[in-house]
Coordinates of C-alpha atoms and ligand atoms in Angstrom, one line a residue:
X272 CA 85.8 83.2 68.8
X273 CA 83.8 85.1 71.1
X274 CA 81.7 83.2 73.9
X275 CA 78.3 83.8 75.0
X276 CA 75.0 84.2 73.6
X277 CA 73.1 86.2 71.3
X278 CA 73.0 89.9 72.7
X279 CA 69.3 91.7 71.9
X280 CA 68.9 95.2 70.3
X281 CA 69.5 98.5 71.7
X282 CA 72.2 101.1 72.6
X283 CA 73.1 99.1 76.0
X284 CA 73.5 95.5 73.9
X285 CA 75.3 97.9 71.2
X286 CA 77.9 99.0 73.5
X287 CA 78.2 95.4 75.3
X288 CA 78.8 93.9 71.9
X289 CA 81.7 96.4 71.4
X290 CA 83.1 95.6 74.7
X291 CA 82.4 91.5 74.3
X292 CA 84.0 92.0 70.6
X293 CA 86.9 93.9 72.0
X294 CA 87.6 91.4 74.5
X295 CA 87.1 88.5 72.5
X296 CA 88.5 85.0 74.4
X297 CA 88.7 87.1 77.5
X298 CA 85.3 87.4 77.8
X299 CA 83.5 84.3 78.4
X300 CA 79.5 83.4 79.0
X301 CA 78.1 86.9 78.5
X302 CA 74.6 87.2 77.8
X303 CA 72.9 85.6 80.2
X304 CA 71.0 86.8 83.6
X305 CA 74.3 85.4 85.8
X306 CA 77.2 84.3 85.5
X307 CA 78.1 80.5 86.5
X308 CA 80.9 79.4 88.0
X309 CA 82.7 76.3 89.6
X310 CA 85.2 76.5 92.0
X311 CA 88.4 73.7 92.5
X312 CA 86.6 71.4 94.8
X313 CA 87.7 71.8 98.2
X314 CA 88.9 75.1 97.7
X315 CA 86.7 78.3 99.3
X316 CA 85.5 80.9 97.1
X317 CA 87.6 84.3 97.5
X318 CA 85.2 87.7 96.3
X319 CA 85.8 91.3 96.4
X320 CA 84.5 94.4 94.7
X321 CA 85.8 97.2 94.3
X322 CA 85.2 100.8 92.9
X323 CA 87.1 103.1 90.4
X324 CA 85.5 106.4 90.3
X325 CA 87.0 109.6 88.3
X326 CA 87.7 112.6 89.8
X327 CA 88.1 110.9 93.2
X328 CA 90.5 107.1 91.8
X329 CA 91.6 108.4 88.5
X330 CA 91.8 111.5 86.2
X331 CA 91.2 111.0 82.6
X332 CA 93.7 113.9 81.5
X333 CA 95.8 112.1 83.4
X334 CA 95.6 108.2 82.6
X335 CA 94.5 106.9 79.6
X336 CA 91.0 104.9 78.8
X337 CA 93.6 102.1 78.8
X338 CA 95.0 102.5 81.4
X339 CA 91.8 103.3 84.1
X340 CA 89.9 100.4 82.8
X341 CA 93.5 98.0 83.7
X342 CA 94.2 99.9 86.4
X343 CA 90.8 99.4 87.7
X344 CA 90.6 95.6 87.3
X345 CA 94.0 95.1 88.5
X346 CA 93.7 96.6 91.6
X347 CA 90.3 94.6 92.4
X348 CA 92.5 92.0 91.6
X349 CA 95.1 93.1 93.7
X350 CA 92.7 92.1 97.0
X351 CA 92.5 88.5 95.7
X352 CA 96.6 88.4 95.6
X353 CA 96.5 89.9 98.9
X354 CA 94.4 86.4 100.3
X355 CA 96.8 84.3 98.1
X356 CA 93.3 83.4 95.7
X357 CA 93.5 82.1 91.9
X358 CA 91.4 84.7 90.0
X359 CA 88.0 82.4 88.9
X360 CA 86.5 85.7 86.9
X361 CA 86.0 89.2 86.8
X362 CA 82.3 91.0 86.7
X363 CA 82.7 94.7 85.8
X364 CA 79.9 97.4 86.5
X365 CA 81.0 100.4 83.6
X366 CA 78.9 103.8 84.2
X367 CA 79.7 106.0 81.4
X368 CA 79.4 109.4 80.8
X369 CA 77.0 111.0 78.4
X370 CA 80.4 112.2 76.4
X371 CA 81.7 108.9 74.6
X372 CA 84.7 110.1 73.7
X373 CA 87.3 107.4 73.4
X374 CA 89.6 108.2 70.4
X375 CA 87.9 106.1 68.0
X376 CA 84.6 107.1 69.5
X377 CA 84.3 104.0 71.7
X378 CA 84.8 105.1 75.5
X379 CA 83.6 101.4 76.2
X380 CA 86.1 99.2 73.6
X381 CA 88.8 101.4 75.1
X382 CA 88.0 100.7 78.6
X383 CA 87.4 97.1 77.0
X384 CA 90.8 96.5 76.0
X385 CA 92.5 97.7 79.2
X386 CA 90.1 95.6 81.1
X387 CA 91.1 92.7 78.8
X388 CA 95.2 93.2 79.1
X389 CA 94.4 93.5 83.0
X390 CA 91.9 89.9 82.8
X391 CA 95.2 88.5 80.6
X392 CA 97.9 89.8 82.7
X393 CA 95.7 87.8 85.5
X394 CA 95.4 84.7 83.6
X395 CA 91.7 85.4 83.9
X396 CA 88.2 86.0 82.4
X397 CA 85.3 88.9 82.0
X398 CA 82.4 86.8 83.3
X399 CA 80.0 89.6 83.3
X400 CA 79.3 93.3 84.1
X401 CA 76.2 95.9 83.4
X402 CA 76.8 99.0 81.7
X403 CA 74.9 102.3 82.1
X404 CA 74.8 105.8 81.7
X405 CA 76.0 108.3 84.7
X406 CA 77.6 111.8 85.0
X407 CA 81.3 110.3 85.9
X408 CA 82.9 107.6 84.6
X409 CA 83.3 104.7 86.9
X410 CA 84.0 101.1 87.3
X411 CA 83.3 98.9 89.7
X412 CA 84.3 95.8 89.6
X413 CA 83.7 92.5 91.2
X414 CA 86.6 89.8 91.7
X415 CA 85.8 85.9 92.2
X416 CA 88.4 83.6 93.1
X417 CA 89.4 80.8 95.5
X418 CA 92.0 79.5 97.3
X419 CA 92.5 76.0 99.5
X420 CA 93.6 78.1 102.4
X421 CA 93.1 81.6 102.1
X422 CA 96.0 84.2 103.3
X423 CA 94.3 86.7 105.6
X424 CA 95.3 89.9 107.3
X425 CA 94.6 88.3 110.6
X426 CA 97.6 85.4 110.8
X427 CA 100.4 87.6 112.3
X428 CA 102.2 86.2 115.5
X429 CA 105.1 88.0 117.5
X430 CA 108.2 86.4 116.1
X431 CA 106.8 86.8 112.2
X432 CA 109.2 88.4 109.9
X433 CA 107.9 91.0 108.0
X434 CA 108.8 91.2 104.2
X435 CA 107.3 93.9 101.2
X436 CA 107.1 92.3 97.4
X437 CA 108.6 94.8 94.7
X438 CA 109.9 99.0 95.7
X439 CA 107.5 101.4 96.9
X440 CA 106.9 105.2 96.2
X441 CA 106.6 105.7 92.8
X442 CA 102.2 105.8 92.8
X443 CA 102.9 109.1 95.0
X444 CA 105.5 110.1 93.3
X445 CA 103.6 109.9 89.9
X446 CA 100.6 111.7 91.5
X447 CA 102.7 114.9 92.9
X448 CA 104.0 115.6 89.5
X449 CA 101.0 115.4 87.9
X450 CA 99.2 117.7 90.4
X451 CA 101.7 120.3 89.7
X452 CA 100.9 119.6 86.1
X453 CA 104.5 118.2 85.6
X454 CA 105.5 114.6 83.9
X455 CA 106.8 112.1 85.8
X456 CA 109.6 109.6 84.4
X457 CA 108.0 106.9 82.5
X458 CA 109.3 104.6 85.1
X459 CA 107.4 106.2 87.7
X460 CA 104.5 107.2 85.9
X461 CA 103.9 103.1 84.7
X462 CA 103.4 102.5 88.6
X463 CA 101.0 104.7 88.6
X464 CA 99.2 103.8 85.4
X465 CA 100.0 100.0 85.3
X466 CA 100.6 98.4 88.5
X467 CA 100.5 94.2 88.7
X468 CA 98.4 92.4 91.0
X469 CA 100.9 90.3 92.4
X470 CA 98.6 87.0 92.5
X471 CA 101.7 84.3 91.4
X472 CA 104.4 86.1 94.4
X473 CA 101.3 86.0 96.8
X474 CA 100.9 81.9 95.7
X475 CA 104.4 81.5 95.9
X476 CA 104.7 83.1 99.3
X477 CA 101.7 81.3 101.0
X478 CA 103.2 77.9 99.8
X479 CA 106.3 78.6 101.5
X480 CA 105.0 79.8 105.0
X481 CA 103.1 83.2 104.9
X482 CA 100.7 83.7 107.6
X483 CA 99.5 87.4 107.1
X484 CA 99.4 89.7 104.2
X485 CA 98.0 92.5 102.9
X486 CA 98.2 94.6 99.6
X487 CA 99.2 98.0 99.5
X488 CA 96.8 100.1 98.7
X489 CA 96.8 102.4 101.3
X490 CA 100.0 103.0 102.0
X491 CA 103.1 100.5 103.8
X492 CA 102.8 102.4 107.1
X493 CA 98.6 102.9 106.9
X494 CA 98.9 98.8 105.5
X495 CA 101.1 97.7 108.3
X496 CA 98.3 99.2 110.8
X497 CA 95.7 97.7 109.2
X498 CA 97.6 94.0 109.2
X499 CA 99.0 94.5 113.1
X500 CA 95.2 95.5 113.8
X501 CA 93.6 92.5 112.7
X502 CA 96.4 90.2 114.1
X503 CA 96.2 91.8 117.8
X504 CA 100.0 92.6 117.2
X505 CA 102.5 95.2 117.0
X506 CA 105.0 95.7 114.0
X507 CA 108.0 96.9 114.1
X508 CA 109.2 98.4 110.7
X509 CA 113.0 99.7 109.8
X510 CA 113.0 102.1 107.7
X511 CA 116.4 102.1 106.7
X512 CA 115.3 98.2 104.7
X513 CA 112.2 100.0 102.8
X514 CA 113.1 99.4 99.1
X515 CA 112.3 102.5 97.4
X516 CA 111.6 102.8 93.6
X517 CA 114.1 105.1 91.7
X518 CA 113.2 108.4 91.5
X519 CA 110.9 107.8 94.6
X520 CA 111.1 109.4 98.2
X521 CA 111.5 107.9 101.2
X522 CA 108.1 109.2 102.3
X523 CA 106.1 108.0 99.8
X524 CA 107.6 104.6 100.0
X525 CA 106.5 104.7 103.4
X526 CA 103.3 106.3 103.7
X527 CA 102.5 106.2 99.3
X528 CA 99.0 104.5 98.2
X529 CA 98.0 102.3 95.2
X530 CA 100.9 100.2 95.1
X531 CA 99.5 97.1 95.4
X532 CA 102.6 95.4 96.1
X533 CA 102.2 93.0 99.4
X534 CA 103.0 93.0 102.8
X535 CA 103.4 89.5 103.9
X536 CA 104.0 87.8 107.5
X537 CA 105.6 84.8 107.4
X538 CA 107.0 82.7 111.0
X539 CA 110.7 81.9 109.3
X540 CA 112.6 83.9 106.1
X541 CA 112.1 83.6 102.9
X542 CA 114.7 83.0 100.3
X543 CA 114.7 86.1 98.8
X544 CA 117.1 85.0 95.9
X545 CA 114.7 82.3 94.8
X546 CA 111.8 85.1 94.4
X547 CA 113.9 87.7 92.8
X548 CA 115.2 84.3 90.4
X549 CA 111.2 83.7 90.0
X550 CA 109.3 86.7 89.5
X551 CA 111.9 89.1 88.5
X552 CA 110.8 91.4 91.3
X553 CA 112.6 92.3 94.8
X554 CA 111.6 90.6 98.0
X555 CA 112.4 92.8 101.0
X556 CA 112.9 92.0 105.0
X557 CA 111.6 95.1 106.4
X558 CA 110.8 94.3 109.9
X559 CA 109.5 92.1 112.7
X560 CA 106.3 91.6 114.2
X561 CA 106.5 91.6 118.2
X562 CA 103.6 91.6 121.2
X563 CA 101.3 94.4 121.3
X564 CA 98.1 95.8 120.2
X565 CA 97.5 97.0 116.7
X566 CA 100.5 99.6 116.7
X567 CA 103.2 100.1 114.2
X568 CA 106.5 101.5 115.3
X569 CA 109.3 102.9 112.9
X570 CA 113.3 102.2 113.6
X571 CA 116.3 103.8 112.0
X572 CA 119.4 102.1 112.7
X573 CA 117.6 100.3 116.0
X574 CA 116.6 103.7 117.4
X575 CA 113.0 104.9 117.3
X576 CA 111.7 107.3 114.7
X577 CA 108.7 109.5 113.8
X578 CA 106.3 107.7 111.9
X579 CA 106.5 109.0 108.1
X580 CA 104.1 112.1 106.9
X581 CA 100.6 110.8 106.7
X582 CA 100.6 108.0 108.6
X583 CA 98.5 109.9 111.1
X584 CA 95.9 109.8 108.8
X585 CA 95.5 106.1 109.0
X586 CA 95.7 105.7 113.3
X587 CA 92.2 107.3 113.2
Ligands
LIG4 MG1 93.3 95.3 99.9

């Protein structure tokens, strides 16, 4: 079932042979020094990496093995959605603490088989990864896609209507509660704990006219900044049209991280019926993108407004 070759002997091959068990079809050509890919000819190859460290990305009383290995994976993924990409593979770089303690003494097939449900949910593969031993647990984990026409952060034009896939807020949400060792709503909390990297809704969009996007990782306002600096814009966002998740604040829709919904520009609307009819999932109008210089502005009801708590810290 499994494919890939033989693994050699010793406690690093013991706990990749776990992981490659756990996985099963997910994981394909392990083994070797590289992994081997072909991309859709004419298309450009799309890669990111990203990291997932605890203590600073994730909390293990917190989240379960689970969950940080999916979370982990499908936010890396999350940055090839954000360029519109098809996923080619997934390499994953597992440092593991000295105290393997998943709960049936596998730290690594855990992790394994939220990687795996985050590779699936992706339509997918493990391609490779390295595992070794470190004080913390992290992951850090290496996306390979490709796209005909990638999407990038840079294609905003004055004009551009500004729309956000999905409600925002809950991530932050989730996080306050469990800082003041509260539970959050399972709602909430399964933002937090098992987001989707919204790779079809980014296709979807970029075949019907996005431009510009971006995913959410940092926050919609600190996002929005990011997207009007790279496309020598302003953007112009009204509040009052943020969708916010229930049981989520205004704030932290606005100015929340690790949503990893999208932030799209696109030169005419969308049809946000036929989104919400495909991919179950709101499509929002939440402002314009006019002449300027890299700023965001906020609007209430047409009149100017404060930009949300934290925001600051992403104008640095
Ligand atoms: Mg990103």
């Amino acid at each position: 079932m499994t494919e890939g070759i033989e693994l050699g002997p010793g406690a690093e091959f013991d706990l990749i042979r776990t992981m490659r068990l756990r996985l099963g079809p997910l994981a394909v050509g392990l083994g070797d020094d590289a992994a081997v890919l072909s991309a859709p000819r004419g298309e450009q190859v799309v890669l990111s990496v990203d990291a997932a460290i605890e203590g600073v990305h994730f909390r293990r009383d917190w989240l379960s093995l689970r969950e940080i290995g999916y979370r982990a994976i499908t936010a890396a993924l999350s940055d090839l959605a954000a360029m519109a990409a098809t996923p080619l593979g997934v390499l994953v770089a597992l440092t593991l603490p000295g105290d393997d303690s998943g709960r049936d003494g596998s730290m690594a097939g855990e992790l394994a088989d939220g990687i795996g449900e985050a590779v699936k949910a992706a339509s997918t593969v493990v391609i490779g990864g390295n595992v070794a031993r470190g004080e913390l647990l992290a992951l850090n984990t290496t996306v390979v896609g490709s796209a005909f026409s990638p999407l990038r952060r840079s294609g905003a034009r004055p004009g551009d209507f500004l729309y956000v896939t999905g409600a925002l807020g809950a991530p932050a949400t989730a996080l306050r509660a469990f800082e003041k060792s509260e539970h959050p709503s399972q709602p909430v909390r399964a933002r937090l704990a098992h987001p989707a990297a919204r790779l079809a809704e980014a296709r979807w969009l970029a075949a019907r006219g996005a431009m510009a996007a971006i995913d959410i990782s940092d926050g919609l306002a600190g996002d929005a900044k990011h997207l009007a600096a790279a496309s020598s814009v302003d953007m112009e966002i009204q509040i009052e049209r943020v969708p916010v998740f229930d049981g989520a604040t205004k704030d932290d829709a606005l100015s929340g991280g690790d949503e990893y919904e999208l932030l799209v520009a696109a030169r005419a609307p969308f049809s946000e019926d036929d989104f919400v009819e495909r991919f179950s999932l709101p499509l929002t109008l939440v402002g314009r993108v006019v002449e300027g210089a890299g700023e965001v502005r906020f609007t209430h009801g047409g009149a100017r407004v404060a930009p949300p708590p934290g925001y600051d810290h992403f104008t640095r």
